[in-house]
């Protein structure tokens, strides 16, 4: 039986993978390639940038060493956004910057170029170290789009790029941005030659992007971890505890308490994660909206709140309506588990995180699925024997 079982497990694993995987990483490229610019502006390549939910779009002209470059950066309607090439260093000091900012007098989005030469720069629209042939800025649905055609410094396709967003421009001038999280990690070494999207060349050493500590402090990652653990692992685990432990009389009523403990802690942690998630997508902060993910999240919260409340009105085992209560409890429970796992994968897709996170969660789901499959066979046998006695 061993070989056949393992084959079946493999088949089940394949089905689970196929059903739960969102479209592969091509979707990441598509997510920036689908973004339109006004005036029918088109770019040959684009790549999402994790920090500040930005994306860079560009066309490189080898014949004259110029590049048409655009950045999209979400931001508040009273704020500003910017991108820069830094020909002399990594990071902010020396950044030759194209700004888009809201002019409070007119409400119009203005564009300006300036070299940032200190941490509190005197801001004046002026020349950059390289030629800027065209420049412009627009603001739609909470997202700044800043474009410019520039002569790449040193006629090199390899440049240090920086991007940024700030929340206020009160005097018609950009004010300083947040000095932690994404705002201090938004720089990269970039190659404008490649027509391939996602050409992240290498990470800027000055920005400690790999630091787990920093990464964990980012709100969307906190949201991700809370929800992956609760909706994604604890709740399915709790369902398995109830389904399989119950079959063994010696484990009664231990299974019940374990099940309640698992589901209640999952519910508490998951609700916290859900609330956290709601603050992330706030349009007031100019965040991108992920309606599908958010709606599933809210449905999960409502269904699991029902589920927890239903515990209080649970009829006695001996009463006939208990059968209907069980039916209800199981169907809502399985719905929550399926939606929860689907939404965790959706969330990982939105984060555009390193593939290792998707693989890690997929691994967790597979382990649960395989354990469930084995227990299903075992408990089936036990039930069958009981039935014959
Ligand atoms: C650079 O070359 C491209 C075509 O290769 C052309 O469209 C563009 O106008 C040129 N730019 C400048 C500044 O000459
Ligand atoms: C830039 O370099 C390319 C080759 O990589 C060359 O064809 C082009 O003429 C150079 N442009 C300038 C402005 O030096």
PDB file of C-alpha atoms in Angstrom, residues 13 30 52 61 74 92 116 135 162 177 189 216 225 256 276-277 294 302 316 319 329 357 373-374 383:
ATOM      1  CA  UNK A  13      -0.419  17.639  -3.308  1.00  0.00           C
ATOM      2  CA  UNK A  30       1.822  42.422 -15.550  1.00  0.00           C
ATOM      3  CA  UNK A  52       6.518  52.498  -1.128  1.00  0.00           C
ATOM      4  CA  UNK A  61      17.434  54.783 -26.498  1.00  0.00           C
ATOM      5  CA  UNK A  74       1.146  56.307  -4.242  1.00  0.00           C
ATOM      6  CA  UNK A  92      19.630  60.845  -0.923  1.00  0.00           C
ATOM      7  CA  UNK A 116      19.279  67.309  -3.138  1.00  0.00           C
ATOM      8  CA  UNK A 135       9.393  66.314 -17.664  1.00  0.00           C
ATOM      9  CA  UNK A 162      16.090  56.658  -5.571  1.00  0.00           C
ATOM     10  CA  UNK A 177       9.496  62.574   4.423  1.00  0.00           C
ATOM     11  CA  UNK A 189      21.243  50.089  -8.450  1.00  0.00           C
ATOM     12  CA  UNK A 216       9.250  42.589  10.200  1.00  0.00           C
ATOM     13  CA  UNK A 225       2.495  37.322   9.403  1.00  0.00           C
ATOM     14  CA  UNK A 256     -13.037  19.868  22.003  1.00  0.00           C
ATOM     15  CA  UNK A 276      -4.289  46.051  10.698  1.00  0.00           C
ATOM     16  CA  UNK A 277      -4.954  45.291   7.047  1.00  0.00           C
ATOM     17  CA  UNK A 294      -9.991  43.157   1.370  1.00  0.00           C
ATOM     18  CA  UNK A 302     -17.878  38.156   9.576  1.00  0.00           C
ATOM     19  CA  UNK A 316     -27.342  19.885  23.461  1.00  0.00           C
ATOM     20  CA  UNK A 319     -31.560  17.527  20.753  1.00  0.00           C
ATOM     21  CA  UNK A 329     -21.075  24.906  11.903  1.00  0.00           C
ATOM     22  CA  UNK A 357       7.669  33.320   1.548  1.00  0.00           C
ATOM     23  CA  UNK A 373      -4.907  12.937   4.053  1.00  0.00           C
ATOM     24  CA  UNK A 374      -3.140  10.332   6.182  1.00  0.00           C
ATOM     25  CA  UNK A 383     -14.841   4.326  11.658  1.00  0.00           C
TER      26      UNK A 383
END
